[in-house]
Each structure stands twice: as C-alpha cells, then as structure tokens.
Amino acid sequence: MMKILNISTECYPAAKAGGLGDVVGALPIYLNKLDCEASVIIPKYSTDWMVSKKWKKKSQFELESGNNTYQITIFILNDTSFPYDLYAVDIPTLFDRKSIYLDENGKGYKDEAERNVVFQLSVLTWLCRLKYKFDVLHCHDHMSGLIPFLIDHSQVFSRLKKTPTLFTIHNGQYQGIFNWSKSELLPAYEPSARGLLEWDGKINSLACAIKCSWMVSTVSPSYMKELKENFGSLTSLIRHESSKCIGILNGIDTSVWNPKTDSLLPITFKTEISRFKIDNKKELSSKLNIGSNKVWISFIGRLAYEKGADLLAPAIDQLLTKKREIIFVLLGSGDENVAIALKQLEIKYPKNISVTIAYNEALSHQIYAASDFLMMPSRFEPCGLNQMYAMRYGTIPIVNHTGGLIDTVPDIDFDGNGFDYTPNNVEKLCQVIIRAVSFTKNKEDMEKLRQKIVALDFSWEKSAQEYKNIYQNLIILSNHAS
Ligand code: GLC
C-alpha cells in the first residue's frame, strides 16, 4: 500500500483558515478508501481543536535555524475515531498561537519566513529519523515549497533523495517571497543550486517548488490554463515546466456537506428541495431579523480583493436603490474598509441586508441552506469550494468567469448550473443579479435547476483517483531513478 504524507499548514478540523484546510482535511479520507495510506502533518497550533485533543509523542529533537535552536516534538493524534494519521509538529514560540497566519491586528505574522522554514526543516528531520519511508511527499502551497529543493540539494536530508514530490498550488497569489538575508535560516546546500531558490532577485518558495518538485498540480484545470496565460512574472516559469503540470478539480467532503444529515441545520433535507429552502429561510430570517418572502442572495467568504469583496457594497447599493425584492445575506471577515461599507449599507437598508462580520462555520451552513443564490465575484479562484457547497444545498451560484468557477458553474444559457458573468465589475455584477432574480419568476425553471444542481456529483472520489494515479506514476519514476 502506498504511503503518502501531505505536508500542509492547514487541515480541517484541526486548523483551517480557508479552502486549503478543507482540501487537506478531506483528501486523505478518500485516498484511503482507494487503498492508499495517506496521512497529514501540520504545525501544532493552539487552536481550540488541537488543544482539546490527546496527542502521543512520536519523536523529539533539537533543530538549528539561523541563530536559534528549537526544541521540536512530533506528535500523532491519539484518537482512533479520526480517519487517518494526523501528525503535528510542536515548535514552541513559532506556532503555539491560536490564529494560523494573522496577528491580533489582522496582519500577517512578521516571522513568516522563520515559521515556514523551521516547520519544513522539522518535517524533513523527522522523516530522516524514521525507520520507514513515505512513498510520496505531497506538499501544499508555498509554506511547504522548499521541501523538494532541500531534499535534492541539502546533504543533511540526503536520506530522502529520490523520494518523489508533488506540489499543489491552491493559491498562486501567495508565493513565500523573502529577501536573501533569510537564506541564513536554511541549512547548507550545494552552492550551484542557489539559483533554484531565486526568482526576481529574491527567494521565492513557490517558484522554487515549481522548479524542483517532480510534479505540479493546481486545484482546477482552468486555473492551470490561466497560470500558463498570465501568472505575472512566473508565467515563463510555469510554461517552461508545463510538461509536469496538471489541473485536478477539488472535491468536497460530501459527508460534512450533506443537507440530509447536516447537524448544523435547523431543518434537514427530506424529499422536496423547495420545502427545504422555505423552512430554512424561515428559521434563519427570524434569527437574522430579515424577511423570508424575498429572493435571498448571499456571499460567504473572506472580505478580500481576491474574492471581489470590494464590489459588493457598490453593487448592492445600486441594486437596492431600485429593487427591493432582494435580501442580501453576507458573512465574512477580512478587509476593514469593506466591512465598514457593508455595515453602513445594513443601516441604510435594514430590511434588505444582513451583514455578519465573522468566521462562523455553523451560520455558513445555514445560509447555504436558506439562500436562493450565492454570489462569488472572485477576481481569482483557483478552485473555489463555496459554489460546490451551495449547489449541494440547492443554492444557485452567480460567479465571475474565472479559474475553478469556469469548471464547475457553466452558465444556464449553455445548459449549465448557474449564472456566469464577465468582465468582473460592479455594473456586470448588478446585471447578472438582475438576470438571476428574473429567473426566479419562472417557478418551474427554478425547480428544475435546483433539482439538477443538488444531484451533481462533486465528491472527492474522482479527484482522489486522479491523485492516486499521479502518486503511482511518481513511484514508478522513482523506482527507475534508483
Ligand atoms: C485556496 C483557493 C481556493 C481553493 C482552495 C482549496 O483557498 O483560493 O480557490 O478552492 O485553496 O484548494
């Protein structure tokens, strides 16, 4: 049975900041159903979940990086009901924090380079001390992007040479770029390999991973296509490496996202989708103090430029000055200016908008269940999971034509699953919303579309098989290499 180790800084339910956590949390479950032995290693944070669990010590060692010495402990989750082996790297001072990436002011931690490097060195040091070997190391995003380089070019980790690596880009916007002064954090490596760490005069962890990993994947085929067309200064690099690049659409964990059994919902799905909607809308409308007799259009996610969150307030304002048959239900946190603009709209139109500035897993499930539409005006969306969650709950997506949204939400005019628009600006967003609202007038079409989207299969089975095929090919390659 092939042994796969996922190396990540997020894994739901232990630690999640976004979609990366969902994917790393679910993929091993589905790989293991396909007779793999997949496990995950993440840093040991002080999240409620991680603190509340029992952990068993696996290994302990000292690690030097820069001028510091760290006491590292590798733990394994001591819970037989958990579906796979979850390892956690305890690095006091760097990771024993509640929040995964952001400080109390919502800014990225200043010691990001130290955190990422020491985490990666700890994982590699532990792997070298193990009696057994993992067949493939699956690295996720730039935070584990130096691993393929270190395996190949640092003598310290020579025991791991020929271990195949797959690197998955969940979000190419974040690249782990550091000044060369940070190179002192790394152990000695072959001087001739220095160029592999670099892009545009700096250390670029993502570029380094694209160069050094055996295979590179992104989380949807369209996003991979987009990167090859325009990935800023990395376009030439990804084109150059294109023979080892592939796009695999994420799945969703259909056992967590199941409207029939979802314990976070006041009313679960029985037989009729329209009943499910009406009942959940009623429940949530009293909780949020809004009406239940209008069209609900929601937004769930980070209030970030990348997600097009800045387009929401001007579009909603424009629409509500004329059209009062819509209620907007918004849930998210992030950019403060966006949050303020939305809160002001809530005061201006108290009957037509509900804004919750928070990260709230339970409320998000309830909003998916109650809404008619979910809008995703994302500027970039490597895959996007929310549109798939929405469809499982009979909620029709309204999406900008980008990345994984292209692959999952073809437009209704092309016999698709929702409403798709482009270019991504306030005017077009208003137009597509008007188009969606007028669609609701035809009850029969609405019912047909809802029934179609709840029945779509976005489960992990198919994608997990694609990952397994890649692992298998990599193992064959490594056998030839040795
Ligand atoms: C990132 C991307 C998102 C993707 C997720 C999981 O959060 O922004 O589009 O779905 O990773 O791969």
Coordinates of C-alpha atoms and ligand atoms in Angstrom, one line a residue:
M1 CA 0.0 0.0 0.0
M2 CA 1.5 3.4 -0.9
K3 CA 2.3 5.7 1.9
I4 CA 1.6 9.3 1.2
L5 CA 2.4 12.2 3.5
N6 CA 0.6 15.5 3.0
I7 CA 2.6 18.4 4.3
S8 CA 0.5 21.5 5.0
T9 CA -0.1 24.4 7.3
E10 CA -3.9 23.7 7.5
C11 CA -6.0 20.6 7.9
Y12 CA -9.7 20.8 8.8
P13 CA -10.9 20.3 11.6
A14 CA -7.6 20.8 13.4
A15 CA -6.6 24.1 11.8
K16 CA -8.4 25.9 9.0
A17 CA -8.1 29.4 7.6
G18 CA -9.6 28.7 4.1
G19 CA -10.1 26.1 1.4
L20 CA -6.6 24.7 1.8
G21 CA -7.7 23.3 5.2
D22 CA -10.9 21.7 3.7
V23 CA -8.9 20.0 1.0
V24 CA -6.1 18.7 3.1
G25 CA -8.6 17.5 5.7
A26 CA -10.7 15.6 3.2
L27 CA -8.4 14.2 0.5
P28 CA -6.7 11.6 2.7
I29 CA -10.1 10.2 3.7
Y30 CA -10.9 9.5 0.1
L31 CA -7.4 8.3 -0.8
N32 CA -7.6 5.8 2.0
K33 CA -10.8 4.5 0.6
L34 CA -8.8 3.8 -2.6
D35 CA -6.3 1.6 -0.6
C36 CA -3.7 4.3 0.0
E37 CA -2.2 5.0 3.3
A38 CA -2.4 8.8 3.4
S39 CA -1.6 10.9 6.4
V40 CA -1.1 14.6 7.1
I41 CA 1.5 16.6 9.0
I42 CA 0.8 20.2 10.1
P43 CA 2.3 22.6 12.7
K44 CA 0.9 22.2 16.3
Y45 CA -1.2 25.4 16.8
S46 CA -3.1 26.4 19.9
T47 CA -6.5 26.2 18.1
D48 CA -9.3 25.0 20.3
W49 CA -9.5 21.7 18.5
M50 CA -5.8 20.9 18.8
V51 CA -5.7 21.9 22.4
S52 CA -8.7 19.8 23.3
K53 CA -7.3 16.6 21.8
K54 CA -4.9 14.0 23.2
W55 CA -1.6 13.6 21.4
K56 CA 1.0 11.0 21.6
K57 CA 4.7 11.9 21.4
K58 CA 6.5 10.3 18.4
S59 CA 9.8 12.0 18.2
Q60 CA 11.8 14.8 19.8
F61 CA 14.9 16.6 18.7
E62 CA 16.8 19.9 18.6
L63 CA 16.9 21.9 15.4
E64 CA 19.1 24.8 14.4
S65 CA 18.0 27.5 12.1
G66 CA 19.6 30.9 11.8
N67 CA 20.9 31.9 15.2
N68 CA 18.2 29.9 17.1
T69 CA 17.9 26.4 18.4
Y70 CA 14.4 25.0 18.6
Q71 CA 13.1 22.1 20.6
I72 CA 10.9 20.1 18.3
T73 CA 8.4 17.5 19.2
I74 CA 6.4 15.5 16.7
F75 CA 3.1 14.3 17.9
I76 CA 0.4 12.0 16.5
L77 CA -3.3 12.4 17.2
N78 CA -4.3 9.9 19.8
D79 CA -7.9 9.3 18.6
T80 CA -8.8 6.1 16.9
S81 CA -12.0 7.6 15.5
F82 CA -10.0 10.1 13.4
P83 CA -10.0 8.8 9.8
Y84 CA -6.2 9.0 9.1
D85 CA -2.9 9.6 10.9
L86 CA -2.6 13.3 11.8
Y87 CA 0.9 14.4 12.9
A88 CA 1.6 17.8 14.5
V89 CA 4.9 19.5 14.8
D90 CA 5.3 21.3 18.0
I91 CA 7.6 24.3 17.7
P92 CA 7.3 26.5 20.8
T93 CA 7.4 30.3 20.1
L94 CA 6.7 29.9 16.4
F95 CA 3.4 28.0 16.2
D96 CA 1.8 27.8 19.7
R97 CA -0.7 30.5 18.6
K98 CA -4.4 30.4 18.2
S99 CA -4.5 32.1 14.8
I100 CA -2.9 30.4 11.9
Y101 CA -1.5 33.3 9.8
L102 CA -2.7 36.6 11.2
D103 CA -1.8 38.6 14.3
E104 CA -4.3 40.3 16.5
N105 CA -4.5 43.3 14.1
G106 CA -5.3 41.0 11.2
K107 CA -1.8 41.4 9.7
G108 CA 0.4 38.5 8.6
Y109 CA 2.8 37.4 11.3
K110 CA 6.2 39.1 10.9
D111 CA 8.2 35.9 11.5
E112 CA 6.6 34.1 8.5
A113 CA 9.9 33.1 7.0
E114 CA 11.2 31.6 10.2
R115 CA 7.9 29.8 10.8
N116 CA 7.8 28.3 7.3
V117 CA 11.4 27.3 7.2
V118 CA 11.5 25.8 10.7
F119 CA 8.3 23.8 10.0
Q120 CA 9.8 22.4 6.8
L121 CA 13.1 21.6 8.4
S122 CA 11.4 19.8 11.3
V123 CA 9.3 17.7 8.9
L124 CA 12.4 16.7 6.9
T125 CA 14.5 16.0 10.0
W126 CA 11.7 13.8 11.4
L127 CA 11.4 11.9 8.0
C128 CA 15.1 11.2 8.0
R129 CA 14.9 9.7 11.5
L130 CA 12.0 7.4 10.6
K131 CA 12.6 3.7 10.2
Y132 CA 10.2 3.6 7.2
K133 CA 9.8 5.8 4.2
F134 CA 6.9 7.6 2.7
D135 CA 6.5 6.8 -1.0
V136 CA 5.4 10.3 -2.0
L137 CA 5.5 13.7 -0.2
H138 CA 2.6 15.8 -1.2
C139 CA 3.4 19.5 -0.5
H140 CA 0.7 22.1 -0.4
D141 CA 1.2 25.8 -1.2
H142 CA 4.4 27.9 -0.7
M143 CA 4.6 27.1 3.0
S144 CA 6.0 23.7 2.1
G145 CA 7.5 24.8 -1.2
L146 CA 11.2 24.5 -0.2
I147 CA 10.9 20.8 0.6
P148 CA 11.6 19.5 -2.9
F149 CA 14.7 21.7 -3.1
L150 CA 16.0 20.7 0.3
I151 CA 15.6 17.0 -0.4
D152 CA 17.6 17.3 -3.6
H153 CA 20.3 19.8 -2.7
S154 CA 21.0 19.7 1.0
Q155 CA 23.3 17.0 2.2
V156 CA 21.5 17.0 5.6
F157 CA 18.5 15.4 4.0
S158 CA 20.3 13.1 1.6
R159 CA 18.5 10.0 3.1
L160 CA 15.3 11.3 1.4
K161 CA 16.8 11.6 -2.1
K162 CA 14.7 10.0 -4.7
T163 CA 11.5 10.5 -2.7
P164 CA 9.1 11.8 -5.2
T165 CA 7.3 15.1 -4.5
L166 CA 4.0 16.5 -5.8
F167 CA 3.4 20.2 -5.2
T168 CA -0.1 21.5 -5.3
I169 CA -0.8 25.2 -5.9
H170 CA -4.0 26.2 -4.0
N171 CA -3.3 29.9 -4.4
G172 CA -0.6 31.2 -6.6
Q173 CA -1.1 34.8 -5.3
Y174 CA 0.9 33.9 -2.2
Q175 CA 4.4 32.9 -3.0
G176 CA 6.6 33.0 0.2
I177 CA 8.9 35.6 -1.1
F178 CA 11.9 36.5 1.2
N179 CA 15.0 38.6 1.0
W180 CA 18.2 36.7 0.6
S181 CA 19.2 37.7 4.1
K182 CA 16.7 35.0 5.2
S183 CA 18.8 32.3 3.5
E184 CA 20.7 32.0 6.7
L185 CA 17.7 30.1 8.1
L186 CA 18.4 27.3 5.7
P187 CA 21.0 24.5 6.3
A188 CA 24.0 24.2 3.9
Y189 CA 23.1 23.3 0.3
E190 CA 25.0 22.9 -2.9
P191 CA 26.2 26.4 -3.9
S192 CA 25.5 25.6 -7.6
A193 CA 21.8 25.1 -6.7
R194 CA 21.4 28.6 -5.4
G195 CA 19.6 29.8 -8.5
L196 CA 16.8 27.3 -7.9
L197 CA 15.7 29.2 -4.8
E198 CA 15.5 32.5 -6.6
W199 CA 13.0 34.4 -8.7
D200 CA 13.3 38.2 -9.5
G201 CA 16.3 38.6 -7.2
K202 CA 14.6 37.1 -4.1
I203 CA 13.9 33.8 -2.5
N204 CA 10.6 32.7 -3.9
S205 CA 9.3 29.5 -2.3
L206 CA 6.5 28.9 -4.9
A207 CA 8.9 29.4 -7.8
C208 CA 11.4 27.0 -6.2
A209 CA 8.7 24.4 -5.7
I210 CA 7.6 24.7 -9.4
K211 CA 11.2 24.2 -10.4
C212 CA 12.2 21.4 -8.0
S213 CA 9.1 19.2 -7.4
W214 CA 8.6 16.1 -9.5
M215 CA 5.0 17.2 -10.5
V216 CA 3.0 20.3 -10.0
S217 CA -0.8 20.4 -9.8
T218 CA -3.3 23.2 -9.4
V219 CA -6.8 22.7 -8.0
S220 CA -8.7 23.1 -11.2
P221 CA -7.9 22.6 -14.9
S222 CA -9.0 26.2 -15.8
Y223 CA -6.7 27.7 -13.2
M224 CA -3.8 25.8 -14.6
K225 CA -4.7 27.2 -18.0
E226 CA -4.9 30.7 -16.6
L227 CA -1.5 30.5 -14.9
K228 CA 0.1 29.5 -18.2
E229 CA -1.6 32.5 -19.8
N230 CA -0.8 35.0 -17.1
F231 CA 0.9 34.3 -13.8
G232 CA 2.7 37.6 -13.6
S233 CA 6.4 37.2 -13.6
L234 CA 6.1 33.4 -13.1
T235 CA 4.3 32.9 -16.5
S236 CA 7.5 31.9 -18.3
L237 CA 8.4 29.5 -15.5
I238 CA 5.2 27.6 -15.5
R239 CA 5.2 27.5 -19.3
H240 CA 8.7 26.1 -19.1
E241 CA 7.7 23.4 -16.6
S242 CA 4.4 22.7 -18.3
S243 CA 5.1 19.1 -19.1
K244 CA 5.0 18.2 -15.4
C245 CA 1.9 20.4 -14.6
I246 CA -1.7 19.3 -14.3
G247 CA -5.0 20.6 -13.1
I248 CA -7.2 18.4 -10.9
L249 CA -10.5 19.8 -9.7
N250 CA -11.0 19.6 -5.9
G251 CA -13.9 17.7 -4.5
I252 CA -15.9 18.4 -1.4
D253 CA -16.4 16.3 1.6
T254 CA -20.0 15.2 1.0
S255 CA -20.3 13.6 4.4
V256 CA -19.7 17.0 6.1
W257 CA -21.7 18.8 3.4
N258 CA -24.8 16.7 3.3
P259 CA -28.1 18.5 3.5
K260 CA -29.9 15.3 4.6
T261 CA -27.8 14.8 7.7
D262 CA -26.2 18.2 8.4
S263 CA -26.4 18.7 12.2
L264 CA -25.7 22.4 11.9
L265 CA -29.1 22.9 10.1
P266 CA -32.3 23.5 12.0
I267 CA -34.2 21.6 9.3
T268 CA -32.6 18.9 7.1
F269 CA -33.5 18.0 3.5
K270 CA -36.2 15.4 3.3
T271 CA -37.7 14.9 -0.1
E272 CA -38.5 18.3 -1.6
I273 CA -35.9 20.9 -2.3
S274 CA -38.4 23.8 -2.3
R275 CA -39.7 22.8 1.2
F276 CA -36.1 22.6 2.5
K277 CA -35.4 26.1 1.2
I278 CA -38.6 27.6 2.6
D279 CA -38.2 26.1 6.0
N280 CA -34.6 27.0 6.4
K281 CA -35.3 30.5 5.2
K282 CA -38.0 30.9 7.8
E283 CA -35.7 29.8 10.6
L284 CA -32.8 32.0 9.6
S285 CA -35.0 35.0 8.9
S286 CA -36.1 35.2 12.5
K287 CA -32.5 34.7 13.7
L288 CA -31.1 37.4 11.4
N289 CA -34.2 39.6 11.7
I290 CA -34.9 39.8 8.0
G291 CA -37.9 38.9 5.8
S292 CA -38.4 35.4 4.3
N293 CA -40.6 36.3 1.4
K294 CA -37.9 37.8 -0.9
V295 CA -35.1 36.4 -3.0
W296 CA -32.1 35.8 -0.9
I297 CA -28.7 36.3 -2.4
S298 CA -25.7 35.6 -0.2
F299 CA -22.0 36.0 0.0
I300 CA -19.8 33.8 2.3
G301 CA -16.1 34.2 2.5
R302 CA -13.1 36.4 3.1
L303 CA -13.6 40.1 2.6
A304 CA -10.6 40.3 0.3
Y305 CA -9.8 41.9 -3.0
E306 CA -9.1 38.5 -4.4
K307 CA -12.6 37.5 -3.6
G308 CA -14.0 40.7 -5.2
A309 CA -15.5 41.7 -1.8
D310 CA -14.9 45.4 -2.7
L311 CA -17.5 45.1 -5.5
L312 CA -20.3 44.0 -3.1
A313 CA -21.2 47.3 -1.4
P314 CA -21.4 49.4 -4.5
A315 CA -23.3 46.7 -6.4
I316 CA -25.8 46.1 -3.5
D317 CA -26.3 49.9 -3.0
Q318 CA -27.0 50.3 -6.7
L319 CA -29.5 47.4 -6.8
L320 CA -31.3 48.3 -3.6
T321 CA -32.0 51.9 -4.7
K322 CA -34.2 50.4 -7.4
K323 CA -35.0 46.8 -6.4
R324 CA -36.4 46.0 -3.1
E325 CA -37.4 42.4 -3.8
I326 CA -33.9 41.1 -2.9
I327 CA -32.4 40.4 0.6
F328 CA -28.6 40.2 0.7
V329 CA -27.1 37.9 3.4
L330 CA -23.4 38.4 3.9
L331 CA -21.0 36.5 6.1
G332 CA -17.3 37.0 6.2
S333 CA -14.3 38.8 7.7
G334 CA -11.2 40.5 6.4
D335 CA -10.7 43.9 4.9
E336 CA -11.9 46.5 7.4
N337 CA -13.0 49.1 4.8
V338 CA -15.1 46.5 3.1
A339 CA -16.7 45.5 6.4
I340 CA -17.5 49.2 7.2
A341 CA -19.0 49.8 3.8
L342 CA -21.3 46.8 4.2
K343 CA -22.3 47.6 7.8
Q344 CA -23.3 51.1 6.6
L345 CA -25.5 49.6 3.9
E346 CA -27.1 47.5 6.6
I347 CA -28.1 50.7 8.4
K348 CA -29.3 52.2 5.2
Y349 CA -31.4 49.2 4.1
P350 CA -32.2 47.3 7.4
K351 CA -34.9 45.2 5.7
N352 CA -32.8 44.2 2.8
I353 CA -29.4 43.3 4.1
S354 CA -27.9 41.3 6.9
V355 CA -24.2 41.5 7.5
T356 CA -22.3 39.3 9.9
I357 CA -18.6 40.1 10.2
A358 CA -17.2 36.9 11.5
Y359 CA -16.0 33.4 10.5
N360 CA -18.8 31.2 11.5
E361 CA -19.0 27.6 10.2
A362 CA -22.5 26.9 11.5
L363 CA -24.0 30.1 10.2
S364 CA -22.4 29.4 6.8
H365 CA -24.2 26.1 6.6
Q366 CA -27.5 27.7 7.5
I367 CA -27.0 30.4 4.9
Y368 CA -26.3 27.9 2.2
A369 CA -29.4 26.0 3.1
A370 CA -31.7 29.1 3.2
S371 CA -30.4 31.2 0.2
D372 CA -31.7 31.2 -3.4
F373 CA -28.3 32.3 -4.8
L374 CA -24.7 32.5 -3.7
M375 CA -22.6 35.2 -5.4
M376 CA -18.9 34.8 -5.9
P377 CA -17.4 37.8 -7.6
S378 CA -13.9 36.4 -7.1
R379 CA -11.1 38.0 -9.1
F380 CA -9.1 34.8 -8.9
E381 CA -10.5 31.5 -7.8
P382 CA -8.1 28.5 -8.1
C383 CA -10.9 26.2 -7.5
G384 CA -13.5 27.6 -5.1
L385 CA -15.4 25.3 -2.8
N386 CA -18.3 27.5 -1.8
Q387 CA -20.0 27.2 -5.2
M388 CA -20.0 23.4 -4.7
Y389 CA -21.3 23.6 -1.1
A390 CA -24.0 25.9 -2.4
M391 CA -25.1 23.6 -5.1
R392 CA -25.3 20.6 -2.7
Y393 CA -27.8 22.7 -0.8
G394 CA -29.8 23.7 -3.9
T395 CA -28.4 27.3 -3.9
I396 CA -27.7 28.6 -7.4
P397 CA -24.2 30.1 -7.9
I398 CA -23.6 33.5 -9.5
V399 CA -19.9 33.6 -10.4
N400 CA -17.3 35.6 -12.2
H401 CA -15.9 33.6 -15.1
T402 CA -12.5 32.6 -13.6
G403 CA -10.5 29.6 -12.5
G404 CA -12.4 26.7 -11.0
L405 CA -15.7 28.6 -11.2
I406 CA -15.5 28.1 -15.0
D407 CA -15.1 24.3 -14.5
T408 CA -18.0 24.0 -12.0
V409 CA -20.5 26.6 -13.0
P410 CA -21.2 26.8 -16.7
D411 CA -23.9 29.4 -17.4
I412 CA -27.6 28.4 -17.5
D413 CA -27.8 29.7 -21.1
F414 CA -25.4 26.9 -22.0
D415 CA -27.4 24.3 -20.2
G416 CA -25.2 24.9 -17.1
N417 CA -25.6 25.2 -13.4
G418 CA -25.8 28.9 -12.6
F419 CA -25.1 32.4 -13.7
D420 CA -21.7 33.3 -15.0
Y421 CA -20.6 36.8 -16.0
T422 CA -17.5 38.7 -17.2
P423 CA -15.8 41.2 -17.0
N424 CA -15.8 41.5 -13.3
N425 CA -17.1 44.9 -12.4
V426 CA -19.9 46.5 -10.4
E427 CA -22.1 47.1 -13.5
K428 CA -21.8 43.5 -14.7
L429 CA -22.4 42.1 -11.3
C430 CA -25.6 44.1 -11.0
Q431 CA -26.7 42.9 -14.4
V432 CA -26.1 39.3 -13.6
I433 CA -28.0 39.6 -10.3
I434 CA -31.0 41.2 -12.2
R435 CA -30.8 38.3 -14.7
A436 CA -30.8 35.8 -11.8
V437 CA -33.7 37.5 -10.0
S438 CA -35.9 37.5 -13.1
F439 CA -35.1 33.7 -13.5
T440 CA -36.8 33.1 -10.1
K441 CA -40.1 34.3 -11.6
N442 CA -40.5 31.1 -13.5
K443 CA -41.1 28.6 -10.7
E444 CA -40.8 25.6 -13.0
D445 CA -37.3 26.6 -14.3
M446 CA -36.2 27.4 -10.8
E447 CA -37.3 24.0 -9.5
K448 CA -35.6 22.2 -12.4
L449 CA -32.3 24.0 -11.9
R450 CA -32.4 23.3 -8.2
Q451 CA -33.0 19.6 -8.7
K452 CA -30.2 19.5 -11.2
I453 CA -27.6 21.1 -9.0
V454 CA -28.4 19.1 -5.8
A455 CA -27.8 16.0 -7.8
L456 CA -24.4 17.0 -9.2
D457 CA -21.5 14.8 -8.0
F458 CA -18.7 17.0 -6.6
S459 CA -17.4 14.3 -4.2
W460 CA -13.8 13.5 -3.8
E461 CA -13.9 10.0 -5.3
K462 CA -12.9 11.0 -8.9
S463 CA -10.3 13.5 -7.9
A464 CA -8.8 11.2 -5.3
Q465 CA -8.4 8.6 -8.0
E466 CA -6.5 11.2 -10.2
Y467 CA -4.1 12.0 -7.3
K468 CA -3.6 8.3 -6.8
N469 CA -2.7 7.8 -10.4
I470 CA -0.1 10.6 -10.1
Y471 CA 1.4 9.1 -7.0
Q472 CA 1.6 5.7 -8.8
N473 CA 3.4 7.2 -11.8
L474 CA 5.8 9.1 -9.5
I475 CA 6.6 5.9 -7.6
I476 CA 7.3 4.1 -10.9
L477 CA 9.6 7.0 -11.9
S478 CA 11.5 6.9 -8.6
N479 CA 12.0 3.1 -9.0
H480 CA 13.6 3.8 -12.4
A481 CA 15.7 6.5 -10.9
S482 CA 17.2 4.3 -8.2
Ligands
GLC1 C1 -7.5 28.4 -1.9 C2 -8.1 28.9 -3.2 C3 -9.5 28.3 -3.5 C4 -9.4 26.8 -3.4 C5 -8.8 26.4 -2.1 C6 -8.6 24.8 -2.0 O1 -8.2 28.8 -0.8 O2 -8.3 30.3 -3.1 O3 -10.0 28.7 -4.8 O4 -10.6 26.2 -3.6 O5 -7.5 26.9 -1.9 O6 -7.8 24.3 -2.9

